[in-house]
Tab-separated table of C-alpha atoms and ligand atoms in Angstrom:
chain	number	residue	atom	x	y	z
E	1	UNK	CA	3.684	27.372	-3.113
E	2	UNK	CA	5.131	23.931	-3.709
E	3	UNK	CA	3.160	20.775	-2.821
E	4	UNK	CA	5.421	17.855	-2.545
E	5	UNK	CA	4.397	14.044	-2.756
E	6	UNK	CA	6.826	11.531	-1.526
E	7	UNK	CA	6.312	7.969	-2.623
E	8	UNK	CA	7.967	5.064	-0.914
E	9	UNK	CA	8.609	7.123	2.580
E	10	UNK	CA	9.166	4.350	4.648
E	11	UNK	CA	12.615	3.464	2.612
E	12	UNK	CA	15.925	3.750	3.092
E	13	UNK	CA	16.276	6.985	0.619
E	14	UNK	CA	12.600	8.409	1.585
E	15	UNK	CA	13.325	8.427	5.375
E	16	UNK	CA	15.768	11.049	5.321
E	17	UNK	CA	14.500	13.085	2.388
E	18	UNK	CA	10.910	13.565	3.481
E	19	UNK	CA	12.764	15.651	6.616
E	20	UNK	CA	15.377	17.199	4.285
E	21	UNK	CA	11.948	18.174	2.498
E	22	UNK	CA	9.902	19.569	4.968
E	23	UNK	CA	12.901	21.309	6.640
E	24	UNK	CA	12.837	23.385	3.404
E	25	UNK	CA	8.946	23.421	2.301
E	26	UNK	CA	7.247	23.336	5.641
E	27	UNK	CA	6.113	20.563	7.229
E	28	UNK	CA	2.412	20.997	5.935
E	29	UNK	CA	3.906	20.724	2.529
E	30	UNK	CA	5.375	17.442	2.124
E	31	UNK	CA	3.291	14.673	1.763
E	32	UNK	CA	4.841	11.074	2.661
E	33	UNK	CA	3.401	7.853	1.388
E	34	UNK	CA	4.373	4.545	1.120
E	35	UNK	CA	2.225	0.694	1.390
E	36	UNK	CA	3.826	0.416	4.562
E	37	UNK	CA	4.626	2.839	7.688
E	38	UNK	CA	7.467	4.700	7.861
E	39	UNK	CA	9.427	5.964	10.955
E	40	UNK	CA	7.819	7.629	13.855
E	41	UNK	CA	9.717	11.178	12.513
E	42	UNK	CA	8.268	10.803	9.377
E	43	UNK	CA	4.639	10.322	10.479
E	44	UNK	CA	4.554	12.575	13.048
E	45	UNK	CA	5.867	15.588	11.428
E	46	UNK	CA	3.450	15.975	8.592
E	47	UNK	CA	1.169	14.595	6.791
E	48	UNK	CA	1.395	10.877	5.859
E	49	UNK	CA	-1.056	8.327	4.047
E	50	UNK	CA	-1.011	4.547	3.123
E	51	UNK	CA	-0.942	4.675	-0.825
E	52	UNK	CA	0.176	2.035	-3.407
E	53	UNK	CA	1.848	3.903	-6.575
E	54	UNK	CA	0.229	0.799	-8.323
E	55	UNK	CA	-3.257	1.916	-8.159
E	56	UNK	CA	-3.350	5.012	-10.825
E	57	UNK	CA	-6.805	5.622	-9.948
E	58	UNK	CA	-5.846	6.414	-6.124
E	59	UNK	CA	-2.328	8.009	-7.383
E	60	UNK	CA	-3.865	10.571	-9.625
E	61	UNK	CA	-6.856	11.612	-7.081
E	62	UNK	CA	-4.202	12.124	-4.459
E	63	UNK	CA	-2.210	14.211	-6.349
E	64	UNK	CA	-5.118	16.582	-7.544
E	65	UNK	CA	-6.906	16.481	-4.195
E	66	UNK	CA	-4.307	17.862	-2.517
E	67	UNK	CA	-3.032	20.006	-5.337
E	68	UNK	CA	0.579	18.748	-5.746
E	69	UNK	CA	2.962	20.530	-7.882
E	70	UNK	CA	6.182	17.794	-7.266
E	71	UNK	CA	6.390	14.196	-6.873
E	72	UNK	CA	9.557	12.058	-5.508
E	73	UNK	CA	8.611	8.478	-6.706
E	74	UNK	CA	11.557	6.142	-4.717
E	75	UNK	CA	9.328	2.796	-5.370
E	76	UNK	CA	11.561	0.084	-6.273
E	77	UNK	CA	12.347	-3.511	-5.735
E	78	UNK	CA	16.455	-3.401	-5.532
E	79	UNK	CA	18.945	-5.084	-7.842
E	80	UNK	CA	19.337	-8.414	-5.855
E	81	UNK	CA	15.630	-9.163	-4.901
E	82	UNK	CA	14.610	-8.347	-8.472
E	83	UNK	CA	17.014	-11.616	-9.489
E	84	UNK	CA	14.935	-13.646	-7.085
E	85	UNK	CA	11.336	-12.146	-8.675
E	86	UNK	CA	12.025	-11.084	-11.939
E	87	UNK	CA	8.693	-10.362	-13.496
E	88	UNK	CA	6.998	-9.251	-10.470
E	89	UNK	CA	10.156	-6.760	-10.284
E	90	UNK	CA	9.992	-5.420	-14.146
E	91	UNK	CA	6.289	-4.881	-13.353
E	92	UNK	CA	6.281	-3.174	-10.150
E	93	UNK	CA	9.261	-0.949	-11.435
E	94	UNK	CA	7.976	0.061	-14.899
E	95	UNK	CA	4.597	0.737	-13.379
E	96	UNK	CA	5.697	2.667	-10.444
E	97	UNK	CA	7.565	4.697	-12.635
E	98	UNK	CA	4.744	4.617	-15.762
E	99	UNK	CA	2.215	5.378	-13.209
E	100	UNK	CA	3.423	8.797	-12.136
E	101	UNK	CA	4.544	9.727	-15.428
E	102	UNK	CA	1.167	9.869	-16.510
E	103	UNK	CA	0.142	11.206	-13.068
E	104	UNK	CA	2.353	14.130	-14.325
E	105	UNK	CA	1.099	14.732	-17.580
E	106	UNK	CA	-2.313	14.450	-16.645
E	107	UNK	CA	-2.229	16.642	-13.536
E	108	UNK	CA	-0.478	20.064	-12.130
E	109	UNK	CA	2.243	17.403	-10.576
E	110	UNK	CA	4.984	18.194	-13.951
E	111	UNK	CA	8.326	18.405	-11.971
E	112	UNK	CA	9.206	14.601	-11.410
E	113	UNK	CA	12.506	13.290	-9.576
E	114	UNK	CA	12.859	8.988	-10.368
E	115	UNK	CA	16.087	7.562	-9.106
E	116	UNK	CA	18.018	5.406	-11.949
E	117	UNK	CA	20.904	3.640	-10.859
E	118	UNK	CA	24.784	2.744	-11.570
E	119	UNK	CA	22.912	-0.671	-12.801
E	120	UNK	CA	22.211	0.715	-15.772
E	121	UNK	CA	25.527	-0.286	-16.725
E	122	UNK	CA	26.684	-3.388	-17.615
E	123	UNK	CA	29.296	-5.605	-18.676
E	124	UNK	CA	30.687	-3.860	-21.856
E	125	UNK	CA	30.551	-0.755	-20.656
E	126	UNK	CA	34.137	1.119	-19.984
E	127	UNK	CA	34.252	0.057	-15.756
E	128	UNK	CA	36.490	3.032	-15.274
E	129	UNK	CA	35.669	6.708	-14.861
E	130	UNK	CA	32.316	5.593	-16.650
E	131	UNK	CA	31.538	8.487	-18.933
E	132	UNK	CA	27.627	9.848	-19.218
E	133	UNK	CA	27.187	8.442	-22.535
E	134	UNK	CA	28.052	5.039	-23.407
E	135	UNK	CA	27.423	1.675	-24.088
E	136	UNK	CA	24.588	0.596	-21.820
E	137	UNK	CA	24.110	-2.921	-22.102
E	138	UNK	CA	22.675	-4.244	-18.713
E	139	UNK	CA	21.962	-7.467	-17.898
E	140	UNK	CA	19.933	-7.448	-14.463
E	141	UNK	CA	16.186	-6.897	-14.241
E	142	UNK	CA	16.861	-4.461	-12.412
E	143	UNK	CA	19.157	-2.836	-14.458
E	144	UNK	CA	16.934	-3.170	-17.416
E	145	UNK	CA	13.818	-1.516	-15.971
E	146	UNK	CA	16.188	1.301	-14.862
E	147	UNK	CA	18.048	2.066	-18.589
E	148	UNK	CA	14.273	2.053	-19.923
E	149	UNK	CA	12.661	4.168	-17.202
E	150	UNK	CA	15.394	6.813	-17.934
E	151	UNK	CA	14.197	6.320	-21.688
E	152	UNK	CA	10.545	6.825	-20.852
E	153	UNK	CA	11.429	9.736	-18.500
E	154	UNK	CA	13.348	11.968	-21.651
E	155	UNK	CA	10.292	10.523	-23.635
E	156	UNK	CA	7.729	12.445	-21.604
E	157	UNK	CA	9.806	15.676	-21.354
E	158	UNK	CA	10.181	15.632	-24.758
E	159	UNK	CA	6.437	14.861	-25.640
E	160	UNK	CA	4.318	15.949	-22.828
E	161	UNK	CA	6.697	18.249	-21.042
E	162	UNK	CA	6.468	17.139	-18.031
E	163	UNK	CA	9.693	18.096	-16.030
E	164	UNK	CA	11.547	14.912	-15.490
E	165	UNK	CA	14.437	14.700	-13.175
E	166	UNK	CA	16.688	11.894	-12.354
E	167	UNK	CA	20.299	10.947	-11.247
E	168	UNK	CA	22.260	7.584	-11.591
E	169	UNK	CA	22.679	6.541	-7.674
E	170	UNK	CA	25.451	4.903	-6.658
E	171	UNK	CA	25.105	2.550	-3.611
E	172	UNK	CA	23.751	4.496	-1.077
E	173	UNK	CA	25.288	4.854	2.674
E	174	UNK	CA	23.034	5.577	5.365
E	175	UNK	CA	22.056	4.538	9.398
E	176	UNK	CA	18.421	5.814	9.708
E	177	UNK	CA	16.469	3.134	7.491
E	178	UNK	CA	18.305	-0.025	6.283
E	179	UNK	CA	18.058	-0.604	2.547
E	180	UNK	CA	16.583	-4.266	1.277
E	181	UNK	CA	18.129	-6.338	-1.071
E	182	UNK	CA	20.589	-4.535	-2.840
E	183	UNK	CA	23.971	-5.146	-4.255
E	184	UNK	CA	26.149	-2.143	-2.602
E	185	UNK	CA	24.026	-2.948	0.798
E	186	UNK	CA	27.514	-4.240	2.067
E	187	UNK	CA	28.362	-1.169	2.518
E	188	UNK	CA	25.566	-0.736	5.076
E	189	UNK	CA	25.421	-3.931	7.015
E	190	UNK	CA	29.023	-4.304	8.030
E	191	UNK	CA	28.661	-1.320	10.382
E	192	UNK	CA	26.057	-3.106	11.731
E	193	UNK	CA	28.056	-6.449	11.782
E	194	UNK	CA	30.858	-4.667	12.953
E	195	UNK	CA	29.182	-2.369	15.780
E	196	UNK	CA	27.142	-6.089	16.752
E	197	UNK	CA	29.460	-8.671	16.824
E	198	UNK	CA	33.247	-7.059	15.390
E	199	UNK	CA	32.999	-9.574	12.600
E	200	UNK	CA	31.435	-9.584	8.977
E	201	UNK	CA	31.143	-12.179	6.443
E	202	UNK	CA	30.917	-9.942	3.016
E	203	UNK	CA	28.871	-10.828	-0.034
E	204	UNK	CA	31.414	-9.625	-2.386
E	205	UNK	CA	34.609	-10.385	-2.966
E	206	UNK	CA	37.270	-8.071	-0.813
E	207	UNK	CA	38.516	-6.106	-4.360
E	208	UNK	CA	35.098	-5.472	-5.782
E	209	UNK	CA	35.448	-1.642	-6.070
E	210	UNK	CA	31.896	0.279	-6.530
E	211	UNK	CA	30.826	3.487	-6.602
E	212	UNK	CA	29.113	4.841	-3.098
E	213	UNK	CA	27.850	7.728	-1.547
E	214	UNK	CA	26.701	9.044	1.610
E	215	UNK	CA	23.329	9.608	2.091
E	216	UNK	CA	23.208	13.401	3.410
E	217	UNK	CA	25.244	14.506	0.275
E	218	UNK	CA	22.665	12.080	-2.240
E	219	UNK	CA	19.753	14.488	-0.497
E	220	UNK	CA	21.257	17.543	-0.867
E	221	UNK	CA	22.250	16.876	-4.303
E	222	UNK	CA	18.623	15.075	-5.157
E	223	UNK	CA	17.379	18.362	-3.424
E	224	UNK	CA	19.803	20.572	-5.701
E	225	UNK	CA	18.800	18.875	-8.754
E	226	UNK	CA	15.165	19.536	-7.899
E	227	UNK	CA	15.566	22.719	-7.131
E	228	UNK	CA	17.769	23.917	-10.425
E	229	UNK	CA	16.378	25.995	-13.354
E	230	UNK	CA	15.378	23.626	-15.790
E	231	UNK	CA	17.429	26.179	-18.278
E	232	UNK	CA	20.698	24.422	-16.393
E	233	UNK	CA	20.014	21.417	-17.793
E	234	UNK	CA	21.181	19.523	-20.401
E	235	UNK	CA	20.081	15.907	-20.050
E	236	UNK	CA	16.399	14.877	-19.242
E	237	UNK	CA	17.601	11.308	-18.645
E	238	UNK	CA	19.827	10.725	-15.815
E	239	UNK	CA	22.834	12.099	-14.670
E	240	UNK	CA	25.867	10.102	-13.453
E	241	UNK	CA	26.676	10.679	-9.700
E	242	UNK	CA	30.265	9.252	-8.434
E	243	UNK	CA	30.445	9.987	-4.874
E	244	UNK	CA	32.973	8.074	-3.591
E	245	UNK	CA	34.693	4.644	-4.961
E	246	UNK	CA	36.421	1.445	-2.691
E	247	UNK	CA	36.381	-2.217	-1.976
E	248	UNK	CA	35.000	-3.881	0.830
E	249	UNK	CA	38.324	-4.386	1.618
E	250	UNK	CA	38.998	-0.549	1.834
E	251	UNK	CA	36.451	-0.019	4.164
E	252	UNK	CA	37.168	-2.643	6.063
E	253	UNK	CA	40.628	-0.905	6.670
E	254	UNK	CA	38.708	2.332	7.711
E	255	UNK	CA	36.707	0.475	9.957
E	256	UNK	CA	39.642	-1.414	11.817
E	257	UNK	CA	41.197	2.130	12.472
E	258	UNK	CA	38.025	3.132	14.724
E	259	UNK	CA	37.458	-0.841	15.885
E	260	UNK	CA	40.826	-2.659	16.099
E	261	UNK	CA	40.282	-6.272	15.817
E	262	UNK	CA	37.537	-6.369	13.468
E	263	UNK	CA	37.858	-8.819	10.885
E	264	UNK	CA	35.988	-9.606	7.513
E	265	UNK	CA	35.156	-12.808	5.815
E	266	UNK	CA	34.823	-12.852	2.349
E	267	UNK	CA	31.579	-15.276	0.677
E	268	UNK	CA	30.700	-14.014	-2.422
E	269	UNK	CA	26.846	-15.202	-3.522
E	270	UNK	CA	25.086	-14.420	-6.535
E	271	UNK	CA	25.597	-10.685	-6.114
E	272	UNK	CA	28.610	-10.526	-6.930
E	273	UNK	CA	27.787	-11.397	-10.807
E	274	UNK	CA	25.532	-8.396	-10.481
E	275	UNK	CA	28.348	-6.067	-9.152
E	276	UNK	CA	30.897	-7.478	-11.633
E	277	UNK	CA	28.336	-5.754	-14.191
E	278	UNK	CA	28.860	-2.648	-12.448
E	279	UNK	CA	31.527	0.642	-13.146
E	280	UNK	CA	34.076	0.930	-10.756
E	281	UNK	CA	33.795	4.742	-10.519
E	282	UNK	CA	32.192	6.769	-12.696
E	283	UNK	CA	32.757	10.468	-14.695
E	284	UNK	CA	29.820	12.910	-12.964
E	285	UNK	CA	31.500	16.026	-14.839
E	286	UNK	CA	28.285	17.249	-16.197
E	287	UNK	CA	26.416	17.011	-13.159
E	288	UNK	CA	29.229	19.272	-11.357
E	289	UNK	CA	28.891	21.822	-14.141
E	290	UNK	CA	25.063	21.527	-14.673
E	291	UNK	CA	23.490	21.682	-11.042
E	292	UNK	CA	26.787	22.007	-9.062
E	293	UNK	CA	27.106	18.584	-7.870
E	294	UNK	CA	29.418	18.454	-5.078
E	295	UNK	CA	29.643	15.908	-2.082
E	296	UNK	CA	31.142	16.225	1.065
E	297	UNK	CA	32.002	13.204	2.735
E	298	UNK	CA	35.206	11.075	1.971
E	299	UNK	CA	35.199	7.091	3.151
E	300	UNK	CA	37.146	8.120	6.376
E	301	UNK	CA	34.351	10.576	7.422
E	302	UNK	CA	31.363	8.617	6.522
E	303	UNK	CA	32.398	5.652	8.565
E	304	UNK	CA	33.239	7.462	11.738
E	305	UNK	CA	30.028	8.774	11.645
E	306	UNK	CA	28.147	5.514	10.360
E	307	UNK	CA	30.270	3.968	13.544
E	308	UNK	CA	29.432	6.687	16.116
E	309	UNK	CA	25.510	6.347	14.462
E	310	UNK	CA	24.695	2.627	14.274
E	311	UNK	CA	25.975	2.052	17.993
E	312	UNK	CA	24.043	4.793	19.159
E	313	UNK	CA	20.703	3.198	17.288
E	314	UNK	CA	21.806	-0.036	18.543
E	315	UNK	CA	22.167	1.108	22.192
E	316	UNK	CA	26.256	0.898	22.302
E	317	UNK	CA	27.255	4.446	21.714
G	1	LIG	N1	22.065	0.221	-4.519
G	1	LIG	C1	21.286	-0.393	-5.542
G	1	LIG	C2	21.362	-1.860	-5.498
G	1	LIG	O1	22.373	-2.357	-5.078
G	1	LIG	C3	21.763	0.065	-6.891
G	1	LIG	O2	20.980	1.086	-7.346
G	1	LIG	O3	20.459	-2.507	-5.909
């Protein structure tokens, strides 16, 4: 019987996959935490507690008390706030992550799933079809503390066996919870902009191209990673997951077919020297062949649903 601990519940990622979770496990089973509360789904439908990933001592009698055998650690501070707190950022994310590494080792909680990033990459590494292995050279705080969790995540498989997990997201699509400070969150506020006012001023430049995803297909295949024999796989750092690639300027298009006459201005700020660090698309081969990555929604799908979803949350469907 799996027990399954979700840290950082109340985020944009751990909104939708505590449900996905329980869905599966049983309610009963999945436990959500986060230092803040999460949606009224979420804390209704199973068991939830305040809990700060920060304080091991708390962490590690959680996990034994209620004899959890899998732990989903989403803590992070994104790639743009981490530019505006730097140190605070490396620490929270390196402990987060440290924290339930050791959790693991020193508990009956060994299968692990950490989220690493696209910001791994960097400058001189190849922006196109970005293979698995490469030159990582990364150059945001953010990126940094990602390239050496994945590091510290093979470490403890290798030493301590505990059964690490973890995929490179791309920006991440999604209407239930808004993400916070991230590069690719674009993506998610111009449906807002767009269902709101039919206008968006975009804080990249229209051609920056970036790999994206929906969120229901970065569940199920967080979920199918999880949920593979660990004889399938063949990396215990992080796999690269493409989903789908465009431009602000693509989706804009896709937008304006659903909403004639919305328009985008383009003012790019500091993120944009972030995303200029990032691949354009990247080569998830060995995910496909390892755990049968597959994804399911194209750009024209996602934002007819994003459309038909936001003005429904915002009362205009
Ligand atoms: N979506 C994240 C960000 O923009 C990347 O992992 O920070």
């Amino acid at each position: 019987m799996e027990k399954i601990l979700v840290i950082g519940s109340a985020g944009q990622i751990g909104s939708e996959l505590v449900l996905a979770l329980r869905k599966i496990y049983g309610n009963d089973n999945v436990f959500a935490t986060d230092i803040k509360n999460p949606p009224q789904d979420v804390k209704k439908s199973g068991p939830f507690q305040i809990l700060d990933v920060l304080d091991f001592k708390n962490l590690l009698h959680f996990i034994v008390r209620n004899k959890i055998t899998q732990v989903y650690n989403l803590a992070a501070v994104l790639s743009g706030n981490a530019e505006k707190i730097p140190l605070q950022a490396w620490d929270i994310n390196m402990k987060a992550l440290m924290n339930t590494l050791e959790a693991a080792r020193q508990s009956d909680a060994k299968k692990l799933f950490w989220p690493s990033s696209i910001a791994v990459f960097g400058p001189t590494t190849p922006r196109h079809n970005t293979p698995q292995l490469t030159v990582m050279e990364p150059n945001t705080v953010y990126g940094i503390s990602k390239l050496a969790g994945e590091r510290w995540g093979e470490y403890y498989f290798n030493r301590y066996g505990v059964d690490f997990r973890s995929v490179r997201y791309p920006g991440l699509i999604s209407y239930k919870t808004e993400p916070g400070g991230g590069t690719t969150d674009y993506a998610v506020e111009i449906f807002y902009e767009a269902v709101r006012k039919g206008k968006y001023e975009c804080f990249l430049k229209e051609d920056t191209a970036l790999p994206m995803m929906f969120m229901e297909d970065a569940i199920d295949n967080t979920i199918k990673l999880m949920e593979t024999g660990p004889e399938n796989l063949s990396l215990r750092s992080a796999y690269n997951m493409a989903g789908i690639s465009f431009t602000p300027e693509e989706l804009a298009e896709e937008i304006k077919k659903l909403k004639p006459g919305f328009t985008v201005t383009y003012k790019p700020d500091f993120r944009q020297a972030i995303a200029d660090t990032w691949p354009a698309g990247i080569d998830d081969s060995i995910a496909q062949r390892d755990w049968g990555l597959t994804t399911h929604y194209d750009i024209k799908k996602m934002t007819a649903l994003m459309l038909e979803k936001v003005a429904e949350k915002l009362g205009k469907g």
